[in-house]
Coordinates of C-alpha atoms in Angstrom, one line a residue:
M260 CA 141.7 161.4 257.0
D261 CA 138.8 158.3 257.3
N262 CA 140.5 155.0 257.2
D263 CA 137.1 154.2 254.7
I264 CA 138.7 156.5 252.2
I265 CA 141.5 154.9 250.2
L266 CA 141.6 157.8 247.6
K267 CA 141.1 162.0 248.3
L268 CA 141.6 164.5 245.6
E269 CA 141.8 168.2 247.3
N270 CA 141.6 171.0 244.6
V271 CA 143.8 169.2 242.1
K272 CA 144.9 171.5 239.1
K273 CA 146.9 170.3 236.1
Y274 CA 147.7 172.8 233.6
F275 CA 149.7 172.0 230.5
N276 CA 152.3 174.7 228.8
P277 CA 151.4 174.7 225.3
H278 CA 154.6 176.7 224.0
A279 CA 156.1 175.0 220.9
N280 CA 159.6 176.8 221.4
I281 CA 161.7 178.7 223.6
I282 CA 160.7 181.9 221.7
E283 CA 156.8 181.6 222.2
S284 CA 157.6 180.8 226.0
L285 CA 159.4 183.3 226.9
M286 CA 156.8 185.8 225.0
K287 CA 154.3 183.5 226.6
K288 CA 152.3 183.9 223.3
S289 CA 150.3 180.8 224.4
K290 CA 147.9 180.3 227.2
E291 CA 147.9 177.3 229.6
I292 CA 145.8 174.4 228.8
K293 CA 143.4 173.4 232.2
A294 CA 143.2 169.9 231.7
V295 CA 142.1 170.0 235.2
D296 CA 140.8 172.8 237.3
D297 CA 140.0 172.5 241.0
V298 CA 139.1 169.1 241.0
S299 CA 138.4 167.3 244.8
F300 CA 136.7 163.9 245.8
E301 CA 136.6 160.9 247.8
L302 CA 136.6 157.5 247.2
K303 CA 135.7 155.0 249.9
R304 CA 137.5 151.4 250.1
G305 CA 136.0 148.9 247.9
K306 CA 133.6 151.2 245.7
I307 CA 133.3 152.5 242.2
L308 CA 133.4 156.1 241.0
G309 CA 132.6 156.7 237.5
I310 CA 133.5 159.7 235.8
I311 CA 132.0 161.0 232.9
G312 CA 132.2 163.6 230.3
E313 CA 133.5 164.6 226.6
S314 CA 136.4 164.1 225.0
G315 CA 138.4 167.2 226.5
S316 CA 136.4 167.1 229.8
G317 CA 139.8 166.0 231.7
K318 CA 138.6 162.7 232.5
T319 CA 141.5 160.8 231.4
T320 CA 144.1 163.2 232.9
I321 CA 142.6 162.5 235.9
G322 CA 143.4 158.9 235.4
K323 CA 146.8 160.0 234.5
L324 CA 147.6 162.1 237.9
V325 CA 146.0 159.1 240.1
M326 CA 148.3 156.6 238.6
K327 CA 151.1 159.3 238.9
L328 CA 151.7 159.3 235.5
I329 CA 151.9 163.1 235.8
N330 CA 152.2 165.2 238.8
P331 CA 149.8 167.7 239.7
T332 CA 150.4 171.5 239.0
S333 CA 148.6 172.1 242.4
G334 CA 146.9 170.5 245.1
N335 CA 146.8 167.0 246.6
I336 CA 146.2 163.3 246.3
I337 CA 145.9 160.9 248.9
F338 CA 146.1 157.8 248.8
E339 CA 145.5 155.7 252.5
N340 CA 146.2 158.8 254.3
E341 CA 149.4 159.3 252.4
N342 CA 150.3 162.5 249.8
I343 CA 151.3 160.9 246.7
N344 CA 153.3 164.3 245.6
N345 CA 155.4 163.4 248.5
F346 CA 156.8 159.9 247.4
N347 CA 160.1 159.6 246.5
K348 CA 161.3 156.6 243.9
E349 CA 160.9 153.3 246.2
E350 CA 157.8 155.1 247.8
T351 CA 156.5 155.5 244.0
A352 CA 157.4 152.1 243.1
K353 CA 155.4 150.8 245.9
Y354 CA 152.3 152.9 245.5
R355 CA 152.0 151.7 241.5
R356 CA 151.7 148.2 243.0
N357 CA 148.9 149.1 244.8
V358 CA 147.1 151.1 242.1
Q359 CA 147.2 149.7 238.5
M360 CA 145.3 150.9 235.5
I361 CA 143.5 149.0 232.8
F362 CA 143.8 151.1 229.1
Q363 CA 141.2 152.0 226.6
D364 CA 143.4 149.7 223.8
P365 CA 144.1 146.4 225.5
Y366 CA 146.0 145.3 222.3
A367 CA 148.4 148.5 221.9
S368 CA 149.0 147.9 225.6
M369 CA 150.3 144.5 224.4
N370 CA 153.9 144.1 223.3
P371 CA 152.6 141.6 220.1
R372 CA 155.7 139.4 220.1
F373 CA 155.3 138.4 223.9
K374 CA 153.0 135.4 224.8
I375 CA 150.0 135.8 227.1
K376 CA 152.0 134.4 230.0
D377 CA 154.8 136.8 229.2
V378 CA 152.3 140.0 229.0
L379 CA 151.1 138.7 232.4
K380 CA 154.3 138.4 233.9
E381 CA 155.8 141.3 233.2
P382 CA 154.7 143.3 236.2
L383 CA 155.8 140.4 238.5
Y384 CA 159.2 141.2 237.0
I385 CA 159.3 144.9 236.9
H386 CA 157.8 144.5 241.1
N387 CA 160.3 142.2 241.6
I388 CA 157.8 139.7 243.4
D389 CA 159.1 137.1 245.0
G390 CA 159.1 133.7 243.1
D391 CA 160.6 131.5 240.5
E392 CA 159.2 130.8 237.0
K393 CA 157.2 128.1 238.2
V394 CA 156.1 130.2 241.2
Y395 CA 155.1 133.2 238.5
D396 CA 153.4 130.4 235.9
E397 CA 151.2 129.6 238.7
M398 CA 150.3 133.4 239.3
V399 CA 149.5 133.2 236.0
I400 CA 147.1 130.7 235.9
K401 CA 144.9 132.0 238.5
A402 CA 144.8 135.4 237.0
L403 CA 143.7 134.1 233.8
K404 CA 141.1 132.0 236.0
D405 CA 139.8 134.9 237.7
V406 CA 139.2 136.9 234.5
K407 CA 137.3 133.6 232.9
I408 CA 139.9 132.0 230.7
N409 CA 139.9 128.6 229.9
P410 CA 141.8 126.7 230.0
P411 CA 144.6 128.9 231.4
E412 CA 147.3 126.7 230.3
E413 CA 146.0 127.0 226.8
F414 CA 145.9 130.7 226.5
M415 CA 149.2 131.5 228.1
E416 CA 150.8 130.0 224.9
R417 CA 148.7 132.2 222.7
Y418 CA 150.2 135.8 221.4
P419 CA 147.5 139.0 221.4
H420 CA 146.8 138.7 217.9
M421 CA 145.3 134.9 218.5
L422 CA 142.7 136.6 221.1
S423 CA 139.2 138.3 220.3
G424 CA 138.7 141.9 221.4
G425 CA 136.9 140.6 224.9
Q426 CA 139.5 138.4 225.5
R427 CA 142.4 140.6 225.0
Q428 CA 140.3 142.8 227.2
R429 CA 140.1 140.2 230.0
I430 CA 143.9 139.6 229.7
A431 CA 144.5 143.5 230.2
T432 CA 142.3 143.1 233.3
A433 CA 144.3 140.1 234.3
R434 CA 147.5 142.1 234.1
A435 CA 146.4 144.8 236.2
L436 CA 145.1 142.5 239.0
I437 CA 148.3 140.4 239.1
L438 CA 149.9 142.2 241.9
N439 CA 146.5 142.2 243.8
P440 CA 146.2 146.0 243.7
K441 CA 143.8 148.2 245.7
L442 CA 142.7 150.2 243.4
V443 CA 142.5 150.3 239.7
V444 CA 141.8 153.0 237.2
A445 CA 140.1 152.1 233.9
D446 CA 140.1 154.2 231.3
E447 CA 137.4 153.5 228.8
P448 CA 137.9 149.7 229.4
V449 CA 134.7 148.6 227.0
S450 CA 135.0 151.0 224.8
M451 CA 136.5 149.1 221.7
I452 CA 134.8 146.2 222.2
D453 CA 131.5 145.1 220.8
L454 CA 128.1 145.7 222.5
S455 CA 127.6 142.2 222.9
T456 CA 130.7 141.5 225.0
R457 CA 130.8 145.2 227.2
A458 CA 128.2 143.4 229.9
E459 CA 130.4 140.3 230.2
I460 CA 133.4 142.1 230.4
L461 CA 131.6 144.5 233.3
Y462 CA 130.0 141.8 235.5
M463 CA 133.2 140.6 235.4
M464 CA 135.0 143.2 236.8
K465 CA 132.4 143.8 238.9
E466 CA 132.7 140.3 240.6
L467 CA 136.3 140.5 241.0
Q468 CA 136.0 144.1 242.6
I469 CA 133.2 142.2 245.1
E470 CA 135.8 139.1 245.6
K471 CA 139.1 141.3 246.2
N472 CA 137.4 144.0 247.7
L473 CA 138.6 146.6 245.2
S474 CA 138.3 149.9 244.5
Y475 CA 137.7 151.4 240.6
I476 CA 137.8 154.7 239.3
Y477 CA 135.8 153.7 235.8
I478 CA 136.6 156.6 233.2
T479 CA 134.1 156.4 230.2
H480 CA 131.4 158.4 228.1
D481 CA 128.9 155.9 228.5
L482 CA 126.2 156.8 231.1
S483 CA 124.4 153.5 230.4
T484 CA 127.4 151.3 231.8
A485 CA 128.4 154.3 234.7
R486 CA 125.0 153.6 235.8
Y487 CA 125.2 149.6 235.9
F488 CA 129.2 149.5 237.1
A489 CA 129.7 152.8 239.3
D490 CA 128.8 153.6 242.8
M491 CA 129.2 157.2 242.4
V492 CA 129.2 159.6 239.3
A493 CA 131.0 162.6 238.8
V494 CA 130.6 164.8 236.0
M495 CA 133.2 166.9 234.6
Y496 CA 133.0 169.5 232.0
L497 CA 136.1 171.7 230.6
G498 CA 138.6 170.1 233.7
S499 CA 136.0 170.5 236.5
I500 CA 133.5 168.3 238.0
V501 CA 130.0 170.0 237.7
E502 CA 128.0 167.4 239.3
I503 CA 128.9 164.8 241.7
G504 CA 127.0 161.7 243.6
D505 CA 124.9 158.4 243.6
A506 CA 125.2 156.9 240.4
D507 CA 121.3 155.6 240.6
E508 CA 120.8 159.5 242.0
I509 CA 122.4 161.3 239.2
I510 CA 120.8 159.5 236.2
D511 CA 117.5 159.4 237.7
N512 CA 117.9 163.0 239.0
P513 CA 120.1 165.0 237.3
K514 CA 120.1 168.5 238.3
H515 CA 123.0 170.6 236.1
P516 CA 122.0 171.3 232.8
Y517 CA 125.4 169.6 231.5
T518 CA 124.4 166.1 233.0
K519 CA 120.7 166.3 231.8
A520 CA 122.2 166.9 228.0
L521 CA 124.5 164.0 228.4
I522 CA 121.5 161.7 229.9
A523 CA 119.2 163.2 226.7
A524 CA 121.7 161.3 224.6
V525 CA 121.5 158.2 225.8
P526 CA 119.1 155.4 224.0
D527 CA 115.9 154.4 226.0
A528 CA 116.4 150.9 226.5
S529 CA 112.6 150.1 226.3
S530 CA 112.2 151.7 222.9
G531 CA 115.5 151.5 221.9
R532 CA 115.4 155.3 220.7
V533 CA 117.0 158.3 222.1
N534 CA 115.2 159.5 224.7
I535 CA 113.3 162.9 223.5
I536 CA 113.5 166.0 225.9
K537 CA 111.5 169.0 225.4
E538 CA 114.3 171.6 225.5
L539 CA 118.0 169.9 225.6
P540 CA 120.1 172.4 227.6
I541 CA 122.9 172.4 225.6
K542 CA 124.2 174.3 222.8
G543 CA 127.4 174.4 220.7
E544 CA 130.9 172.8 221.0
I545 CA 133.0 172.4 223.9
P546 CA 135.3 175.4 224.4
N547 CA 139.4 175.4 224.4
A548 CA 140.7 174.1 227.4
S549 CA 143.1 177.0 226.7
D550 CA 140.0 179.9 226.6
I551 CA 138.0 178.7 229.6
P552 CA 134.9 180.9 229.5
S553 CA 134.4 183.4 232.6
G554 CA 132.3 182.8 235.3
C555 CA 130.5 179.3 234.8
R556 CA 132.5 177.4 232.1
F557 CA 129.5 176.0 230.7
H558 CA 127.4 179.5 230.6
T559 CA 128.6 179.8 227.1
R560 CA 126.7 176.4 226.0
C561 CA 123.7 176.5 228.6
I562 CA 120.2 177.7 227.4
Y563 CA 119.3 178.6 230.8
A564 CA 122.4 181.3 231.2
K565 CA 121.7 184.2 233.0
E566 CA 124.0 187.5 233.3
E567 CA 125.0 186.3 236.8
C568 CA 127.0 183.2 234.9
K569 CA 128.7 184.7 233.1
N570 CA 130.5 186.5 235.9
N571 CA 130.3 184.0 238.9
I572 CA 132.1 181.0 239.1
P573 CA 129.8 178.7 240.9
N574 CA 130.6 176.8 244.0
A575 CA 129.9 173.2 244.6
E576 CA 126.6 172.9 246.8
K577 CA 124.9 169.9 248.4
I578 CA 121.4 169.3 247.7
S579 CA 121.3 165.8 249.2
E580 CA 123.3 163.4 251.7
N581 CA 125.4 162.2 248.7
H582 CA 124.7 164.8 245.8
L583 CA 126.6 167.7 245.0
I584 CA 126.3 170.3 241.8
S585 CA 128.3 173.7 240.5
C586 CA 125.4 175.3 239.7
L587 CA 124.2 179.0 240.2
F588 CA 120.2 178.0 239.6
A589 CA 120.2 174.2 239.4
K590 CA 119.0 172.9 242.7

């Protein structure tokens, strides 16, 4: 694999067994939930991939798979030319030092009884980082300075409840970066803070990405922040990627009907109003992941769907150098 590629997913699937009890399991009454279904993509070192989609699209499951919090049903997850599916306990621990996560709710992910310095020291203890308490304190102070928390000596003695939402998100970012990872999975990192603070947090994360040559997987439902933050965008629907490409090209020139529908719902920054599209290419609600439609999985909601869409699964086709779509008719 190209050394420029830090992460590669090859035909990754994650199916969950919903059987409530052993009787249902033996009788196989319920269907598998196809949370992620045949997903492939590459992420270059020092770049940001935004993964976008509605609730239930599978984007958070992708994050958990990359973090190795769950294992894939099939397919390969390659990190720096190594298949993480084959890692033993020691290799997994090393991998998790290099791949960290920023959670959606920074308060829920922190022990409320810990001071901020203890929240930030926890990864150092877990990964047995060399150094005594004085060294750890210095690392905490540097991490706080990196995320623009000043004065760090004062904030490290506070508790999570004493901080604003934006400050807590900065702490969550500092905790993820204190181990100097190579890849960060950010799951809706600004969705729970107010609008006025979101841009500041994303700008800070972008600065750190450039400074440390970080790679990010940015999971979001917000196309407007993805355009600002990400280099590449992958649009997911019902466990599958329907369109992927350069962020600006996807937003300015969407090809898949689902992508067009998502963009149509984004407020127009110039007018402050929702974009008006003559014909919104979507209808109904997202189907259950245990009962995925035949053929193109989007055909039940697509106003352009034809008979072929019900019977044929579209392959990902390249329409430009860095732009792929999975649609039988959108070109």
